[in-house]
Every structure is written in C-alpha cells, then in structure tokens.
mmCIF file with all atom_site columns, C-alpha atoms and ligand atoms in Angstrom:
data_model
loop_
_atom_site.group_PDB
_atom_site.id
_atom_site.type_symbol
_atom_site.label_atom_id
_atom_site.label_alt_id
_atom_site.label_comp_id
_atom_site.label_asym_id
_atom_site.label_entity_id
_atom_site.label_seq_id
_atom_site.pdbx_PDB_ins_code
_atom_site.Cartn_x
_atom_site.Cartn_y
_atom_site.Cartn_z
_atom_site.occupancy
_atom_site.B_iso_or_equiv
_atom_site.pdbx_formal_charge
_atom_site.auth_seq_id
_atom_site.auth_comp_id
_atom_site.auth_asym_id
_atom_site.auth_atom_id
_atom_site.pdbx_PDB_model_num
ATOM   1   C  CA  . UNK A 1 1   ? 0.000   0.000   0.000  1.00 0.00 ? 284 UNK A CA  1
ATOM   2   C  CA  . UNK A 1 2   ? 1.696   3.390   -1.250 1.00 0.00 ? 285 UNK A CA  1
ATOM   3   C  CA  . UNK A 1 3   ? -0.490  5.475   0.770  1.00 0.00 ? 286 UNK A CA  1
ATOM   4   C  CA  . UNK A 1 4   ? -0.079  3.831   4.262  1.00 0.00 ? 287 UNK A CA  1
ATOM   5   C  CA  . UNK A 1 5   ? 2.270   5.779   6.715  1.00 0.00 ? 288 UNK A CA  1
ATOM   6   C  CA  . UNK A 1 6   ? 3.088   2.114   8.150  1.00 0.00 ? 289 UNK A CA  1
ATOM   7   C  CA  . UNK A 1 7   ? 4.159   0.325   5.063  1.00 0.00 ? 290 UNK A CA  1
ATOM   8   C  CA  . UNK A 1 8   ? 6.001   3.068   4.682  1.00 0.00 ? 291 UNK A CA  1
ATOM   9   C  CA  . UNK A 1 9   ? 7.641   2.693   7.899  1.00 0.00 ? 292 UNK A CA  1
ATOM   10  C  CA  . UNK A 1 10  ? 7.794   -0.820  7.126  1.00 0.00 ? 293 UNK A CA  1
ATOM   11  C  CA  . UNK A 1 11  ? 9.398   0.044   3.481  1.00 0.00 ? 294 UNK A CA  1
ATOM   12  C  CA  . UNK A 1 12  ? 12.137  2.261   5.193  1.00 0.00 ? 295 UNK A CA  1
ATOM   13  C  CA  . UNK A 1 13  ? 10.730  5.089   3.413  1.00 0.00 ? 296 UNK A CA  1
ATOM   14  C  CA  . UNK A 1 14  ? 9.367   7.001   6.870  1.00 0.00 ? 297 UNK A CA  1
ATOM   15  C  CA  . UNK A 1 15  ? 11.898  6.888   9.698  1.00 0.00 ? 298 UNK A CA  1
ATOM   16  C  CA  . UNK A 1 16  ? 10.622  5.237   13.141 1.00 0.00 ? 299 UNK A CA  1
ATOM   17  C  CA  . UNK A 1 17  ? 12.088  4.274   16.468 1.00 0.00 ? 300 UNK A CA  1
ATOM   18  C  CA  . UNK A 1 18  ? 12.170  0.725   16.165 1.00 0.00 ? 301 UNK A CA  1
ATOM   19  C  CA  . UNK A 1 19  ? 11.785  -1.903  19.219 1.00 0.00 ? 302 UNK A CA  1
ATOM   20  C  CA  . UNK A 1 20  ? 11.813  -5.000  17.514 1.00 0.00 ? 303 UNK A CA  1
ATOM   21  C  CA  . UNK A 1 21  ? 11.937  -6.711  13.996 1.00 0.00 ? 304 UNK A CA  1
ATOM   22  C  CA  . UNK A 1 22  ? 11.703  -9.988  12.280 1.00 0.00 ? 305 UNK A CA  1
ATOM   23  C  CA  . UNK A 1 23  ? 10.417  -11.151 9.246  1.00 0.00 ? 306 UNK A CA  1
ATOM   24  C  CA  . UNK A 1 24  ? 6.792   -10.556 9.914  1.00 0.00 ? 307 UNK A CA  1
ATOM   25  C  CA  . UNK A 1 25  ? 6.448   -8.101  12.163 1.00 0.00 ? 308 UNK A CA  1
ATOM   26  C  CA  . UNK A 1 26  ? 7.967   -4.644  13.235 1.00 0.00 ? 309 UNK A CA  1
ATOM   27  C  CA  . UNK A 1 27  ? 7.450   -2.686  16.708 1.00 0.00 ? 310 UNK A CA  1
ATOM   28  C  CA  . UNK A 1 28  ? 8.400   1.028   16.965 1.00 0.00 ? 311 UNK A CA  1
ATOM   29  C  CA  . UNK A 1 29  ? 7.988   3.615   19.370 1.00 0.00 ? 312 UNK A CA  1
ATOM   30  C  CA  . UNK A 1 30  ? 4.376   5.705   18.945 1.00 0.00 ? 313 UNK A CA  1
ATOM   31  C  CA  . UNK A 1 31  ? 5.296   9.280   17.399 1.00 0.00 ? 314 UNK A CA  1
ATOM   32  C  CA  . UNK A 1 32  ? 2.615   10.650  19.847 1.00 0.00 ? 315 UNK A CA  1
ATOM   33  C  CA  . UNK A 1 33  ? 3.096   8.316   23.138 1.00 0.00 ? 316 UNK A CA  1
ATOM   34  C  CA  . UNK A 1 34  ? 0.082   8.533   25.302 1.00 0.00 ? 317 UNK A CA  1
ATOM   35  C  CA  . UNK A 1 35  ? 1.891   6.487   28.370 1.00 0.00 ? 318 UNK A CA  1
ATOM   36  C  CA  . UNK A 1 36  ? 5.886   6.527   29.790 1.00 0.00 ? 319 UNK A CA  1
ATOM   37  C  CA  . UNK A 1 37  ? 6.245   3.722   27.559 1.00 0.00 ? 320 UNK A CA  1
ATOM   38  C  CA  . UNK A 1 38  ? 4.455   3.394   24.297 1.00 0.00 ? 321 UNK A CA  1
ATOM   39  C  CA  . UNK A 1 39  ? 4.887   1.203   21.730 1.00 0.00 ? 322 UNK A CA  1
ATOM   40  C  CA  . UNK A 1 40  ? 3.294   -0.263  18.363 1.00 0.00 ? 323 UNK A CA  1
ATOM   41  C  CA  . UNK A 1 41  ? 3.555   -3.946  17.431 1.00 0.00 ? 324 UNK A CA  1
ATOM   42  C  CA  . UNK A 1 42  ? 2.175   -4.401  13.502 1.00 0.00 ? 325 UNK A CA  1
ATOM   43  C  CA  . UNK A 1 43  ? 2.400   -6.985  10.732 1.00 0.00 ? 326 UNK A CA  1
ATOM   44  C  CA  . UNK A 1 44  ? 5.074   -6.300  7.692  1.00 0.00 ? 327 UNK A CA  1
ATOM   45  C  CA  . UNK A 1 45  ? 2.177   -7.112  5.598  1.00 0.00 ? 328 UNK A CA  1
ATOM   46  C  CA  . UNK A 1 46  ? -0.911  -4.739  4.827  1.00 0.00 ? 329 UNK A CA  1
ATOM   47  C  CA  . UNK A 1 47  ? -4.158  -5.398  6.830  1.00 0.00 ? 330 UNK A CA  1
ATOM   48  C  CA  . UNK A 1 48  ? -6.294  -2.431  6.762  1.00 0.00 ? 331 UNK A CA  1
ATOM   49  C  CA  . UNK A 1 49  ? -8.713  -3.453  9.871  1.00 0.00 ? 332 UNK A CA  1
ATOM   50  C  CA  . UNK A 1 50  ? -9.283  -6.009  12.318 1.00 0.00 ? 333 UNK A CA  1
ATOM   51  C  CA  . UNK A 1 51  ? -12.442 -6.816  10.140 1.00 0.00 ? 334 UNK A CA  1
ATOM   52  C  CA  . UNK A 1 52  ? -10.403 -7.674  7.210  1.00 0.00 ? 335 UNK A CA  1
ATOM   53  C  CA  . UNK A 1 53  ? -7.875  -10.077 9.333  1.00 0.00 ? 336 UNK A CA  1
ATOM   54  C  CA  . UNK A 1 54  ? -8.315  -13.693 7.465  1.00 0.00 ? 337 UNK A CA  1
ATOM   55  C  CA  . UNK A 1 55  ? -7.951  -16.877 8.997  1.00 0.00 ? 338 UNK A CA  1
ATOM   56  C  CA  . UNK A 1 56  ? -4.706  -17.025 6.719  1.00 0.00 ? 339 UNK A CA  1
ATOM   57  C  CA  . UNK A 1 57  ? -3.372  -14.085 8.897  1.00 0.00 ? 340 UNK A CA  1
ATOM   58  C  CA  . UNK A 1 58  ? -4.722  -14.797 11.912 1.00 0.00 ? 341 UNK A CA  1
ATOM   59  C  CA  . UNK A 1 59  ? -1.604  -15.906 13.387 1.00 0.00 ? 342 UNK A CA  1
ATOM   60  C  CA  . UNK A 1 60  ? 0.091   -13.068 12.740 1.00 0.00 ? 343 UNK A CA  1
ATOM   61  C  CA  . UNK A 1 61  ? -1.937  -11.427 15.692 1.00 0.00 ? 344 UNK A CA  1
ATOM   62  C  CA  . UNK A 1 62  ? -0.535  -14.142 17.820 1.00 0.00 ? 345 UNK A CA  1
ATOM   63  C  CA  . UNK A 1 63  ? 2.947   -12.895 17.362 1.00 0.00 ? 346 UNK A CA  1
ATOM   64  C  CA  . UNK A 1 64  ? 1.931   -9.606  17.749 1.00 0.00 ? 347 UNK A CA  1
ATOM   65  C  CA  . UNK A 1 65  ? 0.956   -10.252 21.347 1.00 0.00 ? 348 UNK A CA  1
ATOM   66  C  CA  . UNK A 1 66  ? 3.966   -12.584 22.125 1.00 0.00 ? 349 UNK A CA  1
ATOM   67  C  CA  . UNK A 1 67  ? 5.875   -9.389  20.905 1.00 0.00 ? 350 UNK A CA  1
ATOM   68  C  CA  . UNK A 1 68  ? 4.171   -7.077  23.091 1.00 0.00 ? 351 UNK A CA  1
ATOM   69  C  CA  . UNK A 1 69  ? 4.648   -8.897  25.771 1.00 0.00 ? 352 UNK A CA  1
ATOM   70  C  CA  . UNK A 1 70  ? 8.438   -9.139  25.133 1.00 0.00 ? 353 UNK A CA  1
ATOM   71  C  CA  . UNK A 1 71  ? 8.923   -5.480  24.825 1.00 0.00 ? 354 UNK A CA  1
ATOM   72  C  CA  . UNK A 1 72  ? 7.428   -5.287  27.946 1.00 0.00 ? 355 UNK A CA  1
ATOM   73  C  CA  . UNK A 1 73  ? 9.481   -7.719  29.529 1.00 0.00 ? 356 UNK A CA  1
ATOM   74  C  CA  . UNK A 1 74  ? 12.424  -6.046  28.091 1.00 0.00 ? 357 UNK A CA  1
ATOM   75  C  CA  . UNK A 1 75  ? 11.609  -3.018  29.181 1.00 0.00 ? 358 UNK A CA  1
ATOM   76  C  CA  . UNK A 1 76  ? 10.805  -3.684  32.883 1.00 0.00 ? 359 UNK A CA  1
ATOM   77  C  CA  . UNK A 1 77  ? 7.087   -2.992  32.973 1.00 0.00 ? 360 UNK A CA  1
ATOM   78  C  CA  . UNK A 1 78  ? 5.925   -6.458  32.406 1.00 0.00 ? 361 UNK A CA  1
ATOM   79  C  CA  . UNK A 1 79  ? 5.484   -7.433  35.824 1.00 0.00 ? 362 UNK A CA  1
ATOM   80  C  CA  . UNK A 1 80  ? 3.985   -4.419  37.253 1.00 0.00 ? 363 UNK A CA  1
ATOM   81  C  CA  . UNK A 1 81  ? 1.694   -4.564  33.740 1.00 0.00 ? 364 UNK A CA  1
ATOM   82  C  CA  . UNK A 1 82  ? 0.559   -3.091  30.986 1.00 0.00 ? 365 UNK A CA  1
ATOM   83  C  CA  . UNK A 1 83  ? -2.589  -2.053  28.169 1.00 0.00 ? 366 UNK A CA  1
ATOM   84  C  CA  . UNK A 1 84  ? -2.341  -4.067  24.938 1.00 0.00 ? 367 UNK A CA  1
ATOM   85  C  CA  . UNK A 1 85  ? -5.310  -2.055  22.854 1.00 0.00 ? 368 UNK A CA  1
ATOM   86  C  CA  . UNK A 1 86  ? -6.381  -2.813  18.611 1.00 0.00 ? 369 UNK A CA  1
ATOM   87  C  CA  . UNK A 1 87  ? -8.649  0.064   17.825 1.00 0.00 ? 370 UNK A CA  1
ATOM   88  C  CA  . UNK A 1 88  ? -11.128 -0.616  14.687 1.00 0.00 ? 371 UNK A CA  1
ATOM   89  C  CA  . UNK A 1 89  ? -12.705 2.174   12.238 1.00 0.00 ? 372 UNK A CA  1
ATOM   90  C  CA  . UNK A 1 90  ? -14.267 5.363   13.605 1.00 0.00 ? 373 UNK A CA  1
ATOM   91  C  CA  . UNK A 1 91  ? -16.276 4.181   16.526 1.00 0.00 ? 374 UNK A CA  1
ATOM   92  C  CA  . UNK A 1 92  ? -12.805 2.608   17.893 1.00 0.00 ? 375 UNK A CA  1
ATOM   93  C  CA  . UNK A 1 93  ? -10.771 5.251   17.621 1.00 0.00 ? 376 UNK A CA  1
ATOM   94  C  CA  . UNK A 1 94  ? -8.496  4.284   14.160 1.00 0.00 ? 377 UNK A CA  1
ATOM   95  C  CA  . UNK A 1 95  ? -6.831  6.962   12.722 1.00 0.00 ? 378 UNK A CA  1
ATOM   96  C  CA  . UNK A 1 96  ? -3.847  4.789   10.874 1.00 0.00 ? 379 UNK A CA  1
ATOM   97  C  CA  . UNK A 1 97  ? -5.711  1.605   8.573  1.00 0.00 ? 380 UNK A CA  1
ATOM   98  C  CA  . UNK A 1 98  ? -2.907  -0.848  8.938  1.00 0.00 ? 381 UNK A CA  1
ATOM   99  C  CA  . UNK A 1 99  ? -3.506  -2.795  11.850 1.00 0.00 ? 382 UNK A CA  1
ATOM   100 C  CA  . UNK A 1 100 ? -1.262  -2.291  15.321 1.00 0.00 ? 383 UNK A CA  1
ATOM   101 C  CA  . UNK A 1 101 ? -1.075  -3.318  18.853 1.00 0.00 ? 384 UNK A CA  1
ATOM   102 C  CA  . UNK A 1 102 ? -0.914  -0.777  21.065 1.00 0.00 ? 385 UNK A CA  1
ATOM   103 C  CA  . UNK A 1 103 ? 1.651   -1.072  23.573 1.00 0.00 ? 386 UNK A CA  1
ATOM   104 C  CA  . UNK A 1 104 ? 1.332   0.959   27.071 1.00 0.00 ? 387 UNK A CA  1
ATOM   105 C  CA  . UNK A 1 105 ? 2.766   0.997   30.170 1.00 0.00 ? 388 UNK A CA  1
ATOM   106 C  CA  . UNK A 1 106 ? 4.754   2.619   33.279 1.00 0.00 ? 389 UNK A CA  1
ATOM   107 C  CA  . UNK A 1 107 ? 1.378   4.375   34.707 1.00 0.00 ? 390 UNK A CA  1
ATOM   108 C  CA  . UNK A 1 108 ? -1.850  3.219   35.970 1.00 0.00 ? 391 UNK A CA  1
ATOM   109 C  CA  . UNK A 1 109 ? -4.819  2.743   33.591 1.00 0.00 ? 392 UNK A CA  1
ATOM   110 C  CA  . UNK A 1 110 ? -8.183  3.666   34.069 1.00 0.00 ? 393 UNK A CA  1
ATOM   111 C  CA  . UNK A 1 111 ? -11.111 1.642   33.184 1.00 0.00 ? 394 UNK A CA  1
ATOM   112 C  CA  . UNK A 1 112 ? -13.501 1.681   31.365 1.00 0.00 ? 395 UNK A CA  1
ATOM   113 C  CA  . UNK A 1 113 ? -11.654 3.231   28.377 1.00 0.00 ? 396 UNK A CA  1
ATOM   114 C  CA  . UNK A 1 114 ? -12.596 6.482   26.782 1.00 0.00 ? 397 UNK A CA  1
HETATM 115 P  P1  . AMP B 2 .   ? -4.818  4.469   16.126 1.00 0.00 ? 497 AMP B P1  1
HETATM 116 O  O1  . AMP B 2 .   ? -5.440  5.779   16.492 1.00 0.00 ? 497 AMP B O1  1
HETATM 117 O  O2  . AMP B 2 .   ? -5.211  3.329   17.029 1.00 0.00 ? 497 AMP B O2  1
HETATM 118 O  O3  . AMP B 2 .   ? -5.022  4.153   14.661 1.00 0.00 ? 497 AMP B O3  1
HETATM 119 O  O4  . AMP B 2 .   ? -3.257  4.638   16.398 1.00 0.00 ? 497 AMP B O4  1
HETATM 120 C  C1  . AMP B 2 .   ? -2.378  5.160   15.453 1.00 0.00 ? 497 AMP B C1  1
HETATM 121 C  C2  . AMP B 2 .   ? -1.128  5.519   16.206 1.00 0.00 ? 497 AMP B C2  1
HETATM 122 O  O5  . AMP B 2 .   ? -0.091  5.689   15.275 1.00 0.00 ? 497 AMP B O5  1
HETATM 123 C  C3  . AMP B 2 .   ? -1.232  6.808   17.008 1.00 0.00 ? 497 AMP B C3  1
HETATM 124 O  O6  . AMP B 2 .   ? -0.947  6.534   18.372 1.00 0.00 ? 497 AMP B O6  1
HETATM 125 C  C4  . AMP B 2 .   ? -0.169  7.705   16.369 1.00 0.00 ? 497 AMP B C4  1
HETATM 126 O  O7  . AMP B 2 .   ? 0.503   8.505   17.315 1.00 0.00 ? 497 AMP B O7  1
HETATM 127 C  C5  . AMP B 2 .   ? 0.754   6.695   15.737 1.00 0.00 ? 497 AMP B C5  1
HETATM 128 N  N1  . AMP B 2 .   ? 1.493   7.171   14.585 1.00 0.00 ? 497 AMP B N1  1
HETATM 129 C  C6  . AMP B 2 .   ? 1.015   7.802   13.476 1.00 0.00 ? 497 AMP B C6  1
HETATM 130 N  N2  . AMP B 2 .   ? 2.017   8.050   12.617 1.00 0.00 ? 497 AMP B N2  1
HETATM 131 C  C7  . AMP B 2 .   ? 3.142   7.551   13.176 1.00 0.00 ? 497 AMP B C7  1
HETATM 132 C  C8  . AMP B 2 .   ? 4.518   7.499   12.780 1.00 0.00 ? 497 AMP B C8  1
HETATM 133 N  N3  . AMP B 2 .   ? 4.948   8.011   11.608 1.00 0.00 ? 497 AMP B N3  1
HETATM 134 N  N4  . AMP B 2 .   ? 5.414   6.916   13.623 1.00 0.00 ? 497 AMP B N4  1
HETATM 135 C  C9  . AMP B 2 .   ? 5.015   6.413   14.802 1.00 0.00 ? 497 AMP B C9  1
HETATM 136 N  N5  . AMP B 2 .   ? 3.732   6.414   15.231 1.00 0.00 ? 497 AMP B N5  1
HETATM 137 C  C10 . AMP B 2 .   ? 2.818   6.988   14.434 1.00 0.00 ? 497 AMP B C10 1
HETATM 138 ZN ZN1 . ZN  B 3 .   ? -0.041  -0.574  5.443  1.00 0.00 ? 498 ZN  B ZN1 1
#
C-alpha cells in the first residue's frame, strides 16, 4: 500500500524508532506516546482493519501479542503490567488503517476506556 504511513515505515521510506523486527512483524515507538512507555507492534504485511484479518493471517496477531509482551518484559514494565489495545474504524478510535497493537505501560490505567 503506497499510501499507508506504516508500510512506509515498514518500506524504510518514513523513519521510526524501532523496538523489535523480524520477518513478519515490526514494533516502533508511537510518534505521539500517550503512556511513559508506548509502543506499536504491527504486521510487515498490509491489513487495513481487524475486520479484514483472514484466517490465513490470523496468526500473525498471535505474534503480535507474544511481541508485546516481550517489549514489555524487556523493558521492565511487564510485571507491574501493561494495556495491549487494537482500535477498529471510527467508533474505535483508528486513525492509521494498517492494523497495530498498542503497547502501554509505566502508569496506571483507568477503566472503562474512553
Ligand atoms: P490508532 O489511532 O489506534 O489508529 O493509532 C495510530 C497511532 O499511530 C497513534 O498513536 C499515532 O501517534 C501513531 N502514529 C502515526 N504516525 C506515526 C509514525 N509516523 N510513527 C510512529 N507512530 C505513528
Ligand atoms: Zn499498510
């Protein structure tokens, strides 16, 4: 996708903070962090929404999590814990249509979500 700001992270093309990377999916620091520690966890490959995720690329989501919870291991905040959050279209808050795990920690969060 030419027009996505994370295949073009993904493509080299945008510069980004990354965390982590392997051969299916990349983890960078959030440009706008809303937490100490803030981090997104997406696939290498395009995926507009969670309502377009197939079960061909289901697992992908799998890693994802593994991933987030690696960060947060390897950044210290795994224990005391942490918000994993996928937001979907409008309603949920999207504002970038290539899928992502949010990754936030190193404050308390409130519940329910806004
Ligand atoms: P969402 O609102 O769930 O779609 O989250 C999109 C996230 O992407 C927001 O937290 C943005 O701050 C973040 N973001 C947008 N552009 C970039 C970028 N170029 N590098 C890092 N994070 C970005
Ligand atoms: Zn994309």
């Amino acid at each position: 996708m030419t027009d996505c700001v994370f295949c073009k992270i993904v493509a080299g093309d945008i510069p980004a903070k990354t965390v982590f990377e392997d051969e299916e999916v990349l983890a960078f620091e959030d440009l706008s962090p809303q937490a100490p520690q803030h981090v997104l966890v997406i696939p290498k490959k395009h995926i507009a929404t969670l309502n377009d995720l197939t079960a061909e690329d289901a697992p992908v989501i799998g890693k994802m999590a593994r991933v987030a919870a690696q960060v947060a291991r390897d950044r210290g905040f795994a224990e005391d814990g942490y918000r994993t959050v996928m937001n979907c279209n409008q309603l949920g808050g999207q504002t970038v249509y290539h899928i992502h795990m949010h990754v936030l920690g190193g404050r308390g969060m409130s519940w329910p979500p806004g």
